[in-house]
Coordinates of C-alpha atoms in Angstrom, one line a residue:
Chain T
M1 CA 1.5 -19.8 -2.1
L2 CA 1.3 -21.5 0.9
K3 CA 1.9 -18.4 2.7
V4 CA -1.3 -16.9 1.0
I5 CA -3.6 -19.9 2.4
L6 CA -2.2 -19.7 5.8
N7 CA -2.9 -16.2 5.7
D8 CA -6.2 -16.4 4.7
L9 CA -6.8 -19.2 7.0
T10 CA -5.6 -17.1 10.4
R11 CA -7.8 -14.4 8.9
R12 CA -11.1 -16.7 8.4
Y13 CA -10.5 -19.5 11.0
R14 CA -13.3 -18.0 13.3
T15 CA -15.5 -17.8 10.4
I16 CA -15.0 -21.4 9.4
L17 CA -15.0 -23.0 12.8
A18 CA -18.7 -21.2 13.4
T19 CA -19.8 -22.4 10.5
V20 CA -18.6 -25.7 10.9
L21 CA -19.9 -26.1 14.4
I22 CA -23.4 -24.8 13.5
L23 CA -23.5 -27.3 10.7
I24 CA -22.2 -30.0 12.9
L25 CA -25.0 -29.1 15.5
I26 CA -27.6 -29.3 13.3
N27 CA -26.6 -32.9 12.2
L28 CA -26.4 -33.7 15.6
L29 CA -30.1 -32.7 16.1
V30 CA -31.0 -34.4 13.3
L31 CA -29.2 -37.5 14.2
F32 CA -30.7 -37.5 17.6
K33 CA -34.0 -36.5 16.4
F34 CA -34.3 -33.5 17.8
M35 CA -35.0 -31.7 14.3
S36 CA -36.3 -33.5 11.6
P37 CA -34.2 -33.7 8.7
I38 CA -35.0 -32.0 5.3
Y39 CA -36.8 -34.6 3.5
V40 CA -36.4 -32.9 0.0
S41 CA -38.4 -35.7 -1.7
S42 CA -41.4 -34.4 0.0
M43 CA -41.6 -31.4 -2.3
A44 CA -44.2 -31.8 -5.2
T45 CA -42.5 -31.0 -8.5
K46 CA -39.6 -33.1 -9.8
V47 CA -37.3 -30.8 -10.5
S48 CA -37.4 -28.4 -7.2
G49 CA -35.7 -31.4 -5.5
S50 CA -32.7 -30.3 -7.2
I51 CA -33.1 -26.6 -6.7
I52 CA -33.7 -26.6 -3.2
S53 CA -30.4 -28.5 -2.3
Y54 CA -29.0 -25.6 -4.4
L55 CA -30.5 -23.2 -2.6
L56 CA -29.4 -24.8 0.8
I57 CA -25.9 -24.7 -0.8
L58 CA -25.6 -21.2 -1.8
P59 CA -25.5 -19.7 1.5
L60 CA -22.5 -21.7 2.3
L61 CA -21.2 -21.0 -1.0
F62 CA -21.0 -17.6 -0.3
I63 CA -19.2 -18.0 3.2
A64 CA -16.5 -19.8 1.2
I65 CA -15.9 -17.1 -1.4
N66 CA -16.3 -14.2 1.1
S67 CA -12.6 -13.5 1.8
F68 CA -12.0 -13.7 -2.1
R69 CA -15.0 -10.7 -2.5
K70 CA -13.5 -8.9 0.4
D71 CA -10.3 -8.6 -1.8
L72 CA -11.9 -7.4 -4.4
F73 CA -14.2 -5.2 -3.1
E74 CA -12.9 -3.8 0.4
N75 CA -10.0 -1.8 1.4
D76 CA -8.2 -4.4 2.4
G77 CA -7.7 -5.9 -0.7
Y78 CA -4.5 -3.5 -1.0
L79 CA -2.6 -5.8 0.9
M80 CA -3.4 -9.0 -1.4
F81 CA -2.4 -6.8 -4.5
S82 CA 0.5 -5.2 -3.1
I83 CA 2.5 -8.3 -2.3
P84 CA 5.3 -9.4 -4.6
L85 CA 3.7 -12.8 -5.7
R86 CA 2.8 -13.7 -9.2
P87 CA -1.1 -13.4 -9.4
I88 CA -1.5 -16.8 -10.4
K89 CA -0.5 -18.0 -7.1
I90 CA -2.3 -15.9 -5.2
F91 CA -5.5 -16.6 -7.4
T92 CA -5.0 -20.2 -7.1
A93 CA -4.2 -20.1 -3.7
K94 CA -7.3 -18.5 -2.6
F95 CA -9.6 -20.6 -5.1
I96 CA -8.1 -23.9 -3.8
L97 CA -9.1 -22.2 -0.1
A98 CA -12.4 -21.4 -1.2
L99 CA -12.9 -25.0 -2.8
S100 CA -11.9 -26.8 0.3
E101 CA -14.0 -24.7 2.6
F102 CA -17.2 -25.2 0.2
Y103 CA -16.4 -28.9 0.0
V104 CA -16.4 -29.4 3.8
Y105 CA -19.4 -27.5 4.5
S106 CA -21.1 -29.2 1.5
V107 CA -20.2 -32.7 2.8
L108 CA -21.6 -31.5 6.5
T109 CA -24.6 -30.4 4.6
G110 CA -25.1 -33.9 2.5
L111 CA -25.3 -35.8 6.4
F112 CA -28.7 -34.1 7.2
I113 CA -30.5 -34.3 3.7
K114 CA -31.4 -37.7 5.4
D115 CA -31.6 -40.7 3.3
I116 CA -34.4 -43.0 3.2
D117 CA -32.2 -46.1 2.9
D118 CA -28.8 -45.5 5.0
N119 CA -27.1 -48.5 3.4
V120 CA -26.6 -47.1 0.2
L121 CA -25.5 -43.8 1.7
A122 CA -22.9 -45.1 3.3
K123 CA -21.4 -47.7 0.6
N124 CA -21.1 -45.1 -1.9
I125 CA -19.9 -42.3 0.2
I126 CA -16.4 -42.3 -1.6
S127 CA -17.5 -42.4 -5.1
A128 CA -20.1 -39.5 -4.0
L129 CA -17.6 -37.5 -2.6
F130 CA -15.4 -38.0 -5.6
L131 CA -17.7 -37.0 -8.1
T132 CA -19.3 -34.2 -6.5
I133 CA -16.2 -32.6 -6.4
T134 CA -16.6 -31.5 -10.1
S135 CA -19.7 -29.6 -9.3
H136 CA -18.2 -27.8 -6.3
I137 CA -15.1 -26.7 -8.7
C138 CA -17.6 -25.5 -11.1
L139 CA -19.5 -23.5 -8.7
V140 CA -16.5 -22.0 -7.1
L141 CA -15.1 -21.0 -10.2
T142 CA -18.0 -19.5 -11.6
A143 CA -18.5 -17.6 -8.4
F144 CA -14.8 -16.4 -8.7
F145 CA -15.3 -15.6 -12.4
A146 CA -18.6 -13.6 -11.6
L147 CA -16.7 -11.4 -8.6
I148 CA -13.9 -10.8 -11.0
L149 CA -16.1 -9.6 -13.8
A150 CA -18.4 -7.6 -11.8
R151 CA -15.2 -5.7 -10.5
I152 CA -14.0 -4.9 -13.7
L153 CA -17.2 -3.8 -15.1
F154 CA -18.4 -1.6 -12.5
K155 CA -15.1 -0.8 -10.1
R156 CA -16.6 -0.6 -6.3
S157 CA -19.8 0.9 -6.7
I158 CA -22.9 0.1 -5.4
F159 CA -24.2 -2.2 -7.3
S160 CA -21.1 -3.9 -8.7
Q161 CA -21.8 -6.6 -5.9
G162 CA -25.0 -7.4 -6.8
A163 CA -24.1 -7.5 -10.4
S164 CA -21.8 -10.1 -9.3
I165 CA -24.5 -12.2 -8.2
L166 CA -26.4 -11.5 -11.3
V167 CA -23.4 -12.5 -13.6
F168 CA -22.8 -15.4 -11.2
I169 CA -26.5 -16.9 -12.0
V170 CA -26.3 -16.0 -15.4
V171 CA -23.0 -18.0 -16.1
L172 CA -24.4 -20.9 -14.0
L173 CA -27.4 -21.2 -15.4
G174 CA -26.2 -20.5 -18.9
S175 CA -23.5 -23.4 -18.6
Q176 CA -25.8 -25.6 -17.3
F177 CA -28.2 -25.3 -20.0
F178 CA -25.9 -25.5 -22.6
V179 CA -23.5 -28.0 -21.3
G180 CA -25.0 -29.8 -18.8
M181 CA -22.1 -29.4 -16.5
I182 CA -23.4 -29.6 -12.9
D183 CA -23.8 -33.1 -12.6
G184 CA -25.8 -32.8 -9.6
F185 CA -28.4 -30.8 -11.6
F186 CA -28.9 -33.7 -14.1
I187 CA -28.0 -36.0 -11.4
G188 CA -31.2 -34.8 -9.7
V189 CA -33.3 -34.5 -12.7
Y190 CA -32.3 -38.1 -13.6
A191 CA -33.1 -39.4 -10.1
V192 CA -36.1 -37.6 -9.7
I193 CA -37.5 -39.1 -12.9
Q194 CA -36.1 -42.5 -11.6
N195 CA -37.5 -42.5 -8.3
H196 CA -40.8 -41.1 -9.1
G197 CA -40.4 -37.5 -8.0
V198 CA -38.2 -38.4 -4.9
Y199 CA -34.8 -36.6 -4.6
N200 CA -32.2 -37.4 -2.3
Y201 CA -28.7 -38.3 -1.8
S202 CA -29.0 -42.2 -2.4
S203 CA -30.8 -41.7 -5.8
G204 CA -28.5 -39.2 -6.5
L205 CA -25.8 -42.0 -5.7
S206 CA -27.5 -44.6 -7.8
I207 CA -26.9 -42.6 -11.0
I208 CA -23.5 -41.9 -9.7
N209 CA -23.0 -45.4 -9.8
Q210 CA -23.9 -45.7 -13.6
Y211 CA -20.8 -43.8 -13.9
H212 CA -19.7 -45.7 -17.1
N213 CA -22.7 -44.0 -18.6
I214 CA -21.9 -42.1 -22.0
F215 CA -23.7 -39.3 -20.6
S216 CA -21.7 -38.7 -17.9
I217 CA -18.2 -39.0 -19.8
I218 CA -19.2 -36.2 -21.9
Y219 CA -20.5 -34.4 -19.3
N220 CA -17.1 -34.3 -17.4
I221 CA -15.1 -33.8 -20.7
L222 CA -17.0 -30.7 -21.0
F223 CA -16.9 -30.0 -17.5
G224 CA -13.3 -30.0 -17.4
V225 CA -13.0 -27.5 -20.7
F226 CA -15.6 -25.2 -18.6
S227 CA -13.6 -25.2 -15.5
I228 CA -10.2 -25.1 -17.4
G229 CA -11.5 -22.3 -19.4
T230 CA -13.0 -20.4 -16.3
Y231 CA -9.9 -20.8 -14.4
I232 CA -7.6 -19.2 -17.3
L233 CA -10.1 -16.6 -18.1
S234 CA -10.7 -15.9 -14.3
L235 CA -6.8 -15.8 -13.7
Y236 CA -6.3 -13.6 -17.0
L237 CA -8.7 -10.9 -15.9
Y238 CA -7.5 -11.0 -12.3
G239 CA -3.7 -10.4 -13.2
K240 CA -3.9 -8.0 -15.9
N241 CA -7.2 -6.0 -15.7
L242 CA -7.5 -5.3 -11.9
E243 CA -7.5 -1.6 -10.9
V244 CA -7.2 -1.1 -7.4
Chain W
M1 CA 22.4 22.5 17.3
E2 CA 19.2 24.1 16.4
I3 CA 18.3 26.7 13.7
K4 CA 14.8 28.1 12.7
F5 CA 15.3 28.3 8.8
N6 CA 13.8 30.9 6.8
D7 CA 12.4 28.8 4.1
R8 CA 12.7 31.5 1.5
E9 CA 16.6 31.1 1.5
P10 CA 18.4 27.7 0.4
I11 CA 18.8 26.0 3.6
Y12 CA 22.8 25.1 3.0
L13 CA 23.5 28.7 3.1
Q14 CA 21.9 29.6 6.3
I15 CA 23.5 26.4 7.7
I16 CA 26.7 27.6 6.6
E17 CA 26.3 31.1 8.0
R18 CA 25.5 29.4 11.3
I19 CA 28.3 27.4 11.5
K20 CA 30.7 30.5 10.5
Q21 CA 28.9 32.4 13.0
D22 CA 29.5 29.8 15.8
I23 CA 33.3 29.5 15.0
I24 CA 33.5 33.6 15.0
K25 CA 31.8 33.3 18.3
G26 CA 34.1 30.8 19.7
E27 CA 31.4 28.3 20.3
L28 CA 32.9 26.4 17.7
K29 CA 36.9 26.1 18.0
G30 CA 39.7 25.0 15.9
G31 CA 40.0 21.5 15.8
D32 CA 36.3 20.6 16.9
K33 CA 34.6 17.9 15.0
L34 CA 31.4 18.8 13.1
P35 CA 28.7 15.9 13.8
A36 CA 28.3 13.3 11.2
V37 CA 26.0 14.0 8.2
R38 CA 23.6 11.9 9.1
E39 CA 23.3 13.4 12.7
M40 CA 23.5 16.9 11.5
A41 CA 20.6 16.1 9.1
E42 CA 18.4 14.5 11.8
S43 CA 18.8 17.2 14.4
L44 CA 18.3 20.1 12.0
K45 CA 15.7 18.0 9.8
V46 CA 16.9 18.6 7.0
N47 CA 18.1 16.6 3.6
H48 CA 21.1 15.1 4.1
N49 CA 22.4 16.0 0.8
T50 CA 21.5 19.5 1.9
V51 CA 24.2 18.8 4.8
L52 CA 26.5 17.2 2.4
R53 CA 26.8 20.5 0.4
V54 CA 27.2 22.3 3.3
Y55 CA 30.3 20.1 4.4
Q56 CA 31.7 20.2 0.8
E57 CA 31.6 24.2 0.8
L58 CA 33.0 24.7 4.1
E59 CA 35.7 22.4 3.1
R60 CA 36.1 24.3 -0.8
D61 CA 36.2 27.3 1.6
D62 CA 39.2 25.9 3.7
I63 CA 37.0 26.5 6.7
T64 CA 37.1 22.7 7.7
F65 CA 39.1 20.0 6.4
T66 CA 38.7 16.5 6.3
Q67 CA 40.4 13.7 8.0
R68 CA 39.8 10.6 6.2
G69 CA 37.6 8.1 7.7
L70 CA 37.2 10.5 10.9
G71 CA 35.1 13.3 9.8
S72 CA 35.0 16.8 9.3
Y73 CA 37.2 19.5 11.5
I74 CA 37.0 23.0 12.1
T75 CA 40.5 24.8 10.8
E76 CA 42.8 25.5 13.4
D77 CA 44.2 28.1 10.9
S78 CA 43.4 31.7 13.1
E79 CA 44.1 33.5 10.0
Q80 CA 41.5 31.6 8.3
I81 CA 39.2 32.2 11.0
A82 CA 40.0 35.9 11.1
K83 CA 39.2 35.9 7.3
V84 CA 35.8 34.8 7.8
R85 CA 35.2 37.1 10.6
K86 CA 36.3 40.1 8.5
E87 CA 34.0 38.8 6.0
F88 CA 30.8 38.7 8.2
A89 CA 31.6 42.3 9.5
K90 CA 31.9 43.4 5.9
E91 CA 28.7 41.9 4.8
S92 CA 26.8 43.4 8.1
I93 CA 28.4 46.8 7.3
T94 CA 27.2 46.5 3.8
T95 CA 23.6 45.8 4.3
F96 CA 23.7 48.2 7.4
L97 CA 25.0 51.0 4.8
G98 CA 22.5 50.0 2.4
K99 CA 19.9 50.6 4.8
M100 CA 21.0 54.2 6.1
K101 CA 21.5 55.1 2.4
S102 CA 17.9 54.3 1.7
L103 CA 16.9 56.4 4.5
A104 CA 18.8 59.1 3.0
Y105 CA 21.5 59.3 5.8
S106 CA 24.7 61.0 4.6
D107 CA 27.9 59.7 5.5
E108 CA 28.6 62.0 8.5
E109 CA 25.3 61.3 9.9
I110 CA 25.9 57.9 9.6
I111 CA 29.5 58.0 11.6
N112 CA 27.7 60.3 14.0
T113 CA 25.0 57.6 14.8
I114 CA 27.2 55.0 15.1
T115 CA 29.6 56.8 18.1
D116 CA 26.5 57.7 19.8
S117 CA 25.1 54.3 19.6
L118 CA 28.5 53.3 21.0
K119 CA 28.4 55.7 23.4
G120 CA 25.4 54.7 24.8
E121 CA 26.3 51.0 24.9
E122 CA 29.3 52.3 27.1
K123 CA 27.3 53.9 29.4
N124 CA 25.4 51.1 29.7
D125 CA 27.8 48.8 30.5
Chain D
M1 CA 24.2 5.3 -12.1
I2 CA 21.2 3.8 -13.4
N3 CA 17.7 5.9 -12.8
L4 CA 15.6 4.5 -9.9
V5 CA 12.5 5.5 -11.6
E6 CA 12.3 6.4 -15.1
I7 CA 8.8 7.6 -16.6
N8 CA 8.4 8.3 -20.3
S9 CA 5.4 9.5 -21.9
L10 CA 3.0 8.2 -19.1
I11 CA -0.8 8.5 -19.9
K12 CA -3.4 7.3 -17.7
T13 CA -7.2 7.4 -18.2
F14 CA -10.0 6.5 -16.5
S15 CA -13.0 5.6 -18.8
S16 CA -12.9 8.6 -21.2
K17 CA -11.3 11.2 -18.5
S18 CA -7.5 11.8 -18.7
V19 CA -5.7 11.7 -15.5
I20 CA -2.3 12.0 -16.5
C21 CA -0.9 13.5 -19.6
N22 CA 2.2 12.9 -20.9
L23 CA 4.3 12.4 -18.1
N24 CA 8.2 12.5 -18.1
L25 CA 10.3 12.0 -15.1
T26 CA 13.2 10.5 -13.7
L27 CA 14.6 9.8 -10.1
K28 CA 17.9 9.1 -8.6
P29 CA 18.6 6.9 -5.9
G30 CA 19.2 8.8 -2.6
K31 CA 16.7 11.4 -3.0
T32 CA 14.0 12.8 -1.2
I33 CA 11.2 14.1 -3.5
G34 CA 8.0 15.9 -2.7
L35 CA 5.2 15.6 -5.0
L36 CA 2.8 18.3 -4.6
G37 CA -0.2 19.6 -6.2
P38 CA -3.6 20.1 -5.8
N39 CA -6.4 17.7 -5.0
G40 CA -7.2 15.4 -8.6
S41 CA -3.9 16.5 -9.9
G42 CA -2.9 13.0 -10.6
K43 CA -0.5 12.5 -7.4
T44 CA -2.1 9.4 -6.2
T45 CA -2.8 7.9 -9.4
L46 CA 0.9 8.5 -10.3
M47 CA 2.2 6.8 -7.2
K48 CA -0.2 3.9 -7.5
I49 CA 1.3 3.1 -11.0
A50 CA 4.7 3.4 -9.7
A51 CA 3.6 0.7 -6.8
G52 CA 2.2 -1.7 -9.5
L53 CA -1.6 -1.1 -8.4
L54 CA -2.7 0.3 -11.6
K55 CA -1.7 -0.1 -15.1
A56 CA -0.5 2.5 -17.4
T57 CA -2.9 3.4 -20.3
Y58 CA 0.3 4.4 -22.4
G59 CA 3.8 4.9 -22.0
E60 CA 6.2 3.4 -20.3
I61 CA 7.5 3.3 -16.1
L62 CA 10.3 1.7 -14.9
I63 CA 11.3 0.9 -11.4
D64 CA 15.1 -0.3 -11.0
G65 CA 15.1 -1.0 -14.6
Q66 CA 12.1 -3.1 -14.5
R67 CA 8.3 -2.6 -15.6
P68 CA 5.7 -2.8 -12.6
G69 CA 5.4 -6.6 -11.7
V70 CA 6.4 -8.9 -9.1
Y71 CA 9.8 -7.7 -8.6
T72 CA 9.0 -3.7 -8.4
K73 CA 6.4 -4.8 -5.5
S74 CA 9.1 -6.3 -3.8
I75 CA 11.4 -3.2 -3.7
V76 CA 8.7 -0.6 -3.6
S77 CA 7.3 0.0 -0.3
Y78 CA 3.7 2.1 -0.5
L79 CA 1.9 4.1 1.8
P80 CA -1.7 4.2 0.4
D81 CA -3.7 7.2 1.3
I82 CA -6.5 4.6 3.0
N83 CA -6.1 2.2 5.8
H84 CA -5.6 -0.7 3.9
L85 CA -5.4 -3.4 6.9
Y86 CA -7.9 -5.9 7.8
D87 CA -10.2 -5.0 10.5
W88 CA -9.5 -7.7 13.0
M89 CA -5.8 -6.9 12.7
T90 CA -3.8 -5.7 15.5
V91 CA -0.6 -4.0 15.6
K92 CA 1.2 -7.3 16.1
D93 CA -0.8 -9.2 13.2
A94 CA -0.1 -6.5 11.0
V95 CA 3.4 -6.8 11.5
N96 CA 3.3 -10.6 11.0
F97 CA 1.7 -10.1 7.9
Y98 CA 4.2 -7.8 6.4
K99 CA 7.1 -10.1 7.8
R100 CA 5.5 -12.9 6.4
F101 CA 5.2 -11.6 2.8
Y102 CA 7.9 -9.5 2.4
T103 CA 11.4 -10.7 2.5
D104 CA 13.2 -7.1 3.3
F105 CA 10.9 -6.5 6.3
D106 CA 13.0 -5.7 9.1
V107 CA 11.4 -6.7 12.6
Q108 CA 14.4 -4.8 14.7
K109 CA 13.4 -1.6 13.0
S110 CA 9.6 -2.0 13.5
K111 CA 10.4 -2.7 17.0
E112 CA 12.4 0.6 17.2
L113 CA 9.5 2.5 15.4
I114 CA 6.8 1.0 17.6
Q115 CA 8.6 2.3 20.7
Y116 CA 9.4 5.5 19.3
F117 CA 6.0 6.1 18.2
E118 CA 4.5 4.8 21.3
I119 CA 2.5 2.3 19.6
N120 CA 0.8 -0.7 21.7
E121 CA 1.4 -3.9 19.8
R122 CA -1.9 -5.6 20.9
D123 CA -4.2 -2.7 19.9
K124 CA -6.7 -3.4 17.0
V125 CA -5.9 -1.3 14.3
A126 CA -9.8 -0.4 13.8
R127 CA -10.0 1.1 17.3
L128 CA -7.2 3.3 17.0
S129 CA -7.6 7.0 16.2
K130 CA -6.7 8.5 12.9
G131 CA -3.3 9.9 13.8
A132 CA -2.4 6.6 15.4
V133 CA -3.2 4.4 12.6
Q134 CA -1.2 6.7 10.4
K135 CA 1.6 5.9 12.6
V136 CA 1.2 2.3 12.6
L137 CA 1.1 2.4 8.5
I138 CA 4.3 4.8 8.2
M139 CA 5.7 1.9 10.9
L140 CA 5.1 -0.9 8.1
V141 CA 6.2 1.0 5.2
L142 CA 9.5 2.0 6.7
S143 CA 10.6 -1.1 8.2
R144 CA 10.9 -2.7 4.7
K145 CA 14.3 -2.2 3.5
A146 CA 13.1 -1.0 0.1
K147 CA 14.7 0.8 -2.6
L148 CA 11.7 3.3 -3.1
Y149 CA 9.4 4.6 -0.5
I150 CA 6.2 5.9 -2.0
L151 CA 4.3 7.8 0.8
D152 CA 0.9 9.3 0.0
E153 CA 0.0 12.0 2.2
P154 CA 1.8 10.5 5.1
F155 CA 0.7 13.3 7.7
N156 CA -3.1 12.7 6.9
G157 CA -5.0 13.1 10.1
V158 CA -1.6 13.6 12.5
D159 CA -1.1 15.9 15.1
P160 CA 2.1 18.4 14.9
V161 CA 4.0 16.2 17.4
G162 CA 3.1 12.7 15.7
K163 CA 4.0 15.0 12.3
E164 CA 7.5 15.6 13.7
Q165 CA 8.2 12.1 14.7
I166 CA 7.2 10.9 11.2
I167 CA 9.4 13.6 9.7
Q168 CA 12.2 12.3 11.8
S169 CA 11.5 8.5 11.0
I170 CA 12.0 9.4 7.5
L171 CA 15.1 11.4 8.0
K172 CA 16.3 8.4 9.9
N173 CA 15.6 6.1 7.3
Y174 CA 17.9 7.7 4.7
N175 CA 20.0 5.7 2.9
E176 CA 21.8 6.5 -0.5
N177 CA 20.6 3.5 -2.4
S178 CA 17.0 4.4 -1.7
S179 CA 14.9 7.4 -2.5
V180 CA 11.5 8.6 -1.0
I181 CA 8.6 10.0 -2.7
I182 CA 6.4 12.1 -0.5
S183 CA 2.8 13.7 -1.4
T184 CA 1.5 16.3 0.9
H185 CA -0.5 19.4 1.4
Q186 CA 1.1 20.5 4.3
M187 CA 4.7 21.7 3.3
N188 CA 5.5 23.4 6.7
E189 CA 8.3 21.3 8.3
V190 CA 8.5 19.0 5.3
E191 CA 10.2 21.5 3.0
T192 CA 13.4 21.4 4.6
I193 CA 13.9 17.5 4.3
L194 CA 13.3 17.5 0.4
D195 CA 15.9 17.1 -2.3
Q196 CA 13.6 17.5 -5.1
V197 CA 10.0 19.0 -5.7
I198 CA 7.9 18.1 -8.6
F199 CA 4.7 20.1 -9.0
I200 CA 1.9 18.4 -10.7
E201 CA -1.3 19.7 -12.0
K202 CA -4.0 17.8 -14.2
G203 CA -1.7 15.2 -14.7
K204 CA 1.3 17.3 -15.9
I205 CA 4.4 18.3 -14.3
V206 CA 4.6 22.1 -14.0
I207 CA 7.7 22.4 -12.2
S208 CA 10.5 20.0 -11.2
G209 CA 13.8 21.0 -9.9
D210 CA 16.1 20.8 -6.9
A211 CA 14.4 22.2 -3.8
E212 CA 17.2 24.7 -2.9
E213 CA 17.6 26.2 -6.5
L214 CA 14.2 26.9 -6.4
R215 CA 14.5 28.8 -3.5
Q216 CA 17.3 30.3 -4.7
T217 CA 15.4 31.3 -8.0
N218 CA 12.2 32.4 -6.7
N219 CA 13.3 34.0 -3.3
K220 CA 10.3 32.2 -1.9
S221 CA 9.8 29.0 0.1
I222 CA 8.4 25.7 -1.6
E223 CA 5.1 26.6 0.0
E224 CA 4.8 30.4 -1.0
L225 CA 6.0 29.0 -4.1
Y226 CA 3.1 26.6 -4.2
R227 CA 0.6 28.9 -3.3
E228 CA 1.7 31.4 -6.3
V229 CA 1.5 28.3 -8.6
F230 CA -2.0 26.9 -7.9
G231 CA -3.8 29.7 -6.2
K232 CA -5.9 31.2 -8.7
C233 CA -8.0 33.3 -6.3

């Protein structure tokens, strides 16, 4: 399994490096005041703040899952499907890599959504990192699932990749709506309500501080179920039904 | 060895023919070692099993003998070689006669034609 | 001697189209088999099923006694009909990939083949001509010490000299424990290296037998036989 990760890393290191450098550059520019940070809080409506932060993060998600997408939709997928390794190992390795990548990227972005109160950010960065990982897992899993499903339904036709985006949005919104899994969303809503229309990382963090709240316990259980379910389902589809 | 194969006939027969011819011509002498199966297959560009079959048939017909661990060798039995020579000649004659008959040559005409050709060759020598 | 490949009543359908129809086949080790048939006859599909890239709809296929899976992938070396290497790869990268993921990859052999085919290790695969890419792919596939080699159109886009080199490399690669399945349209020069010949049409086996026997019985070369069987004009 490690081999797969290593292999993908050698395949992607240029992309990863470039993305990281660009993100760091933006952070430096913000830090040294060459660029103004994205004051998401300046958005008019209460909810749109969290949506904006999602929009910022989605391109990074796409970058992180690109390797998997290529395996499913382009000729070089043959390589991955021909090697004598159990599908669960290949799939899990790719998932871990995509997750790590995505997480690194989004942590870097968190830094340039500037906070009004820097102290709060610094204190709670550990818990913030720990708790937002759940939403990251969700996003990546959902993306993988969407890619696999679209691949199975539409093979490698022109619209299958577009269809995967559609599936992704549907599953994501669906899961959010029914289970409120993506805690960032609710944190956002919460924070926005609490802070009178201001959404930023620290207000999100103050919600995270209320982690003992029963609301979030339920969310996290349901999140766990959703994640495990998606993982297993994706794995099953990947292993059994993919036609190269 | 290089053989231009006629794809319409079994390859192994053509190889056997060629080896027999080489023996008669003297290019392969009694006691000579035939190349290993692998070598033969690669140089002729034929399947290994085909070559194996060739060697087996040659052995069966006593044209070659195998020395354990060393390989296949052309028989040193001159009688055997003479026999092969005779067989070849016989085959050629049968084919020749068949053709001449189909051209409506009588027996006498055939003999005359042969004699003339041979005389002609003598003159040219 | 256990059969290397055993196929029983194999059926493969895509949507409603049946591509392989009740196919039965057994192959023993140490054989070189030609899989011949017109485009769309099911050759590539059959090969992909054997390679474990597609799943049979019905029926059974066993490679070395096992269903297609991780084990069979480790003993089957498959040459696809397309270039499946990553764009960014150099020849060396491709070799390293194979070395990493296939324990039966023989690096020494790959070096010999690279030299024989006159390949430059540092060339980027994406920049090579079609014929050169084909040689690289063949080099990778034959450098594995597999039990079953499946070559889908190995002479695709290769010039006559390259074709001869590839034929030689297939011959050199022979060993009595492994078999090679070659699918091709270009029977010229290839016939003589085949043990067995299988003619496939519309997913069914039309003729199957020993190459030499077929020549003897029909008094034709395999190529002529092919034209007779499949030429409808």
